[in-house]
Amino acid sequence: MKACFPVVLFALAGSGLLAQGAPQSIKLPEPRHQGAMSVEAALSARQSVRTLARDSIALADVGQLLWAAQGVNRPNGHRTAPSAMAAYPLELYLVASRVSGLAGGVYHYGVVGHVLEPVLSGDRLREFVDGASHQAWVADAAAVIVFTAVPGRTSRFGARTERFVSDEVGASAENVYLQAAALGLGTTFAGSVQDTAAARILALPADRSAVGIMPVGHPR
Ligand SMILES: Cc1cc2nc3c(=O)[nH]c(=O)nc-3n(C[C@H](O)[C@H](O)[C@H](O)COP(=O)(O)O)c2cc1C
C-alpha cells in the first residue's frame, strides 16, 4: 500500500512539531503472517549488522519490523512480544531517513491499526546520531527504531518495574532481529542511547524515555 501522508502537512509545520489534531496516521501495509524463511533459518542468520548501505528500504519492510516488535497478533489485542500482565510499557518511534514512500521525519508506531503517526517533520537522523546515539555507524541507517518505555504502566510491579521493562525490550528487540534476518535487512540493538537528548530530539511526551535503538538498512 502506498503512503498517503500529505507532504503539505510537513511544510505547514514551521517548528517541525506537528499540531495536535492534524490529519494523522499513515496506514502501514498489512504485515505478512507467512514468509519464505523458517524460524530456524532466521535464528541461524541472526547477527548484529552495523555496516549498512546508504540506500532506501521499503515502507512494507518498516511496517513488518514494527509489527514484529510490538504488533497486535491476536483478536484479544495482545502482541508479538510478551508483556508482564499485558501492561505493554513499550512505545516505538521511527526516525525515518530513507524509507520509500515515506517523508523523512519522526513517527510514533500506533499499535492499534498498525499505523505511523507523524510527530516531527524533516529528516532528523543526523541530529539524532550527533545528539543521542554518538555511534557513527548509525548515520548510515535508512531508519532507526527507537524503543521507549512508559514506566508508569508497570509501576504496579514495584521493585521489578525496571527489570520487567528491560525483559520486554529484549523480547521485542529479538523479534526485530529475526524479522530483519528474514527480510535480508541488517540491524543491531544499541542500548547506549542518551535518553535526555533523545527525548528532546524526538519530542517525546514526559511519561516516557528512550531505552534502546535498532538502526536498520540493507547490509553493505
Ligand atoms: C543490552 C544490549 C546493549 C547493546 N548495546 C550496543 C551498542 O550500544 N552498540 C552496538 O554497536 N551494539 C550493541 N549491542 C549489540 C552487541 O554488541 C552484540 O549483540 C554482540 O556483539 C554480539 O554480536 P551478535 O549480536 O552479532 O551475536 C548491544 C546488545 C545488547 C543485548
mmCIF file of C-alpha atoms and ligand atoms in Angstrom, residues 46-50 133 135 137-138 169-170 173-174 177 187-193 211 213, ligand 1:
data_model
loop_
_atom_site.group_PDB
_atom_site.id
_atom_site.type_symbol
_atom_site.label_atom_id
_atom_site.label_comp_id
_atom_site.label_asym_id
_atom_site.label_seq_id
_atom_site.Cartn_x
_atom_site.Cartn_y
_atom_site.Cartn_z
ATOM 1 C CA ARG A 46 20.623 -13.530 13.157
ATOM 2 C CA GLN A 47 23.586 -11.312 13.876
ATOM 3 C CA SER A 48 24.338 -7.680 14.637
ATOM 4 C CA VAL A 49 24.972 -5.771 11.421
ATOM 5 C CA ARG A 50 26.476 -2.271 11.606
ATOM 6 C CA SER A 133 23.480 7.995 19.807
ATOM 7 C CA GLN A 135 27.772 5.846 17.301
ATOM 8 C CA TRP A 137 27.581 3.628 12.076
ATOM 9 C CA VAL A 138 24.002 4.675 12.981
ATOM 10 C CA VAL A 169 12.754 -4.636 25.357
ATOM 11 C CA GLY A 170 14.877 -7.765 24.980
ATOM 12 C CA ALA A 173 14.346 -6.488 20.028
ATOM 13 C CA GLU A 174 14.941 -10.159 19.329
ATOM 14 C CA TYR A 177 16.470 -9.160 14.779
ATOM 15 C CA THR A 187 20.213 -4.202 12.301
ATOM 16 C CA THR A 188 21.842 -4.055 15.736
ATOM 17 C CA PHE A 189 20.298 -3.384 19.097
ATOM 18 C CA ALA A 190 22.123 -0.486 20.740
ATOM 19 C CA GLY A 191 21.393 0.179 24.391
ATOM 20 C CA SER A 192 23.639 3.184 24.784
ATOM 21 C CA VAL A 193 21.242 5.964 23.873
ATOM 22 C CA VAL A 211 15.734 2.763 26.300
ATOM 23 C CA ILE A 213 17.535 1.753 19.359
HETATM 24 C C1 LIG B 1 21.634 -4.809 26.050
HETATM 25 C C2 LIG B 1 22.470 -4.681 24.795
HETATM 26 C C3 LIG B 1 23.063 -3.460 24.507
HETATM 27 C C4 LIG B 1 23.823 -3.310 23.326
HETATM 28 N N1 LIG B 1 24.329 -2.069 23.019
HETATM 29 C C5 LIG B 1 25.026 -1.917 21.850
HETATM 30 C C6 LIG B 1 25.508 -0.627 21.490
HETATM 31 O O1 LIG B 1 25.288 0.369 22.176
HETATM 32 N N2 LIG B 1 26.191 -0.505 20.316
HETATM 33 C C7 LIG B 1 26.423 -1.581 19.497
HETATM 34 O O2 LIG B 1 27.048 -1.401 18.450
HETATM 35 N N3 LIG B 1 25.979 -2.820 19.825
HETATM 36 C C8 LIG B 1 25.283 -3.017 20.964
HETATM 37 N N4 LIG B 1 24.787 -4.255 21.289
HETATM 38 C C9 LIG B 1 24.991 -5.389 20.369
HETATM 39 C C10 LIG B 1 26.105 -6.327 20.875
HETATM 40 O O3 LIG B 1 27.373 -5.689 20.750
HETATM 41 C C11 LIG B 1 26.090 -7.627 20.051
HETATM 42 O O4 LIG B 1 24.864 -8.295 20.272
HETATM 43 C C12 LIG B 1 27.254 -8.523 20.435
HETATM 44 O O5 LIG B 1 28.479 -8.013 19.921
HETATM 45 C C13 LIG B 1 27.092 -9.958 19.898
HETATM 46 O O6 LIG B 1 27.050 -9.936 18.475
HETATM 47 P P1 LIG B 1 25.813 -10.573 17.696
HETATM 48 O O7 LIG B 1 24.584 -9.782 18.060
HETATM 49 O O8 LIG B 1 26.143 -10.424 16.232
HETATM 50 O O9 LIG B 1 25.681 -12.001 18.108
HETATM 51 C C14 LIG B 1 24.035 -4.431 22.453
HETATM 52 C C15 LIG B 1 23.423 -5.644 22.778
HETATM 53 C C16 LIG B 1 22.624 -5.766 23.911
HETATM 54 C C17 LIG B 1 21.955 -7.103 24.204
#
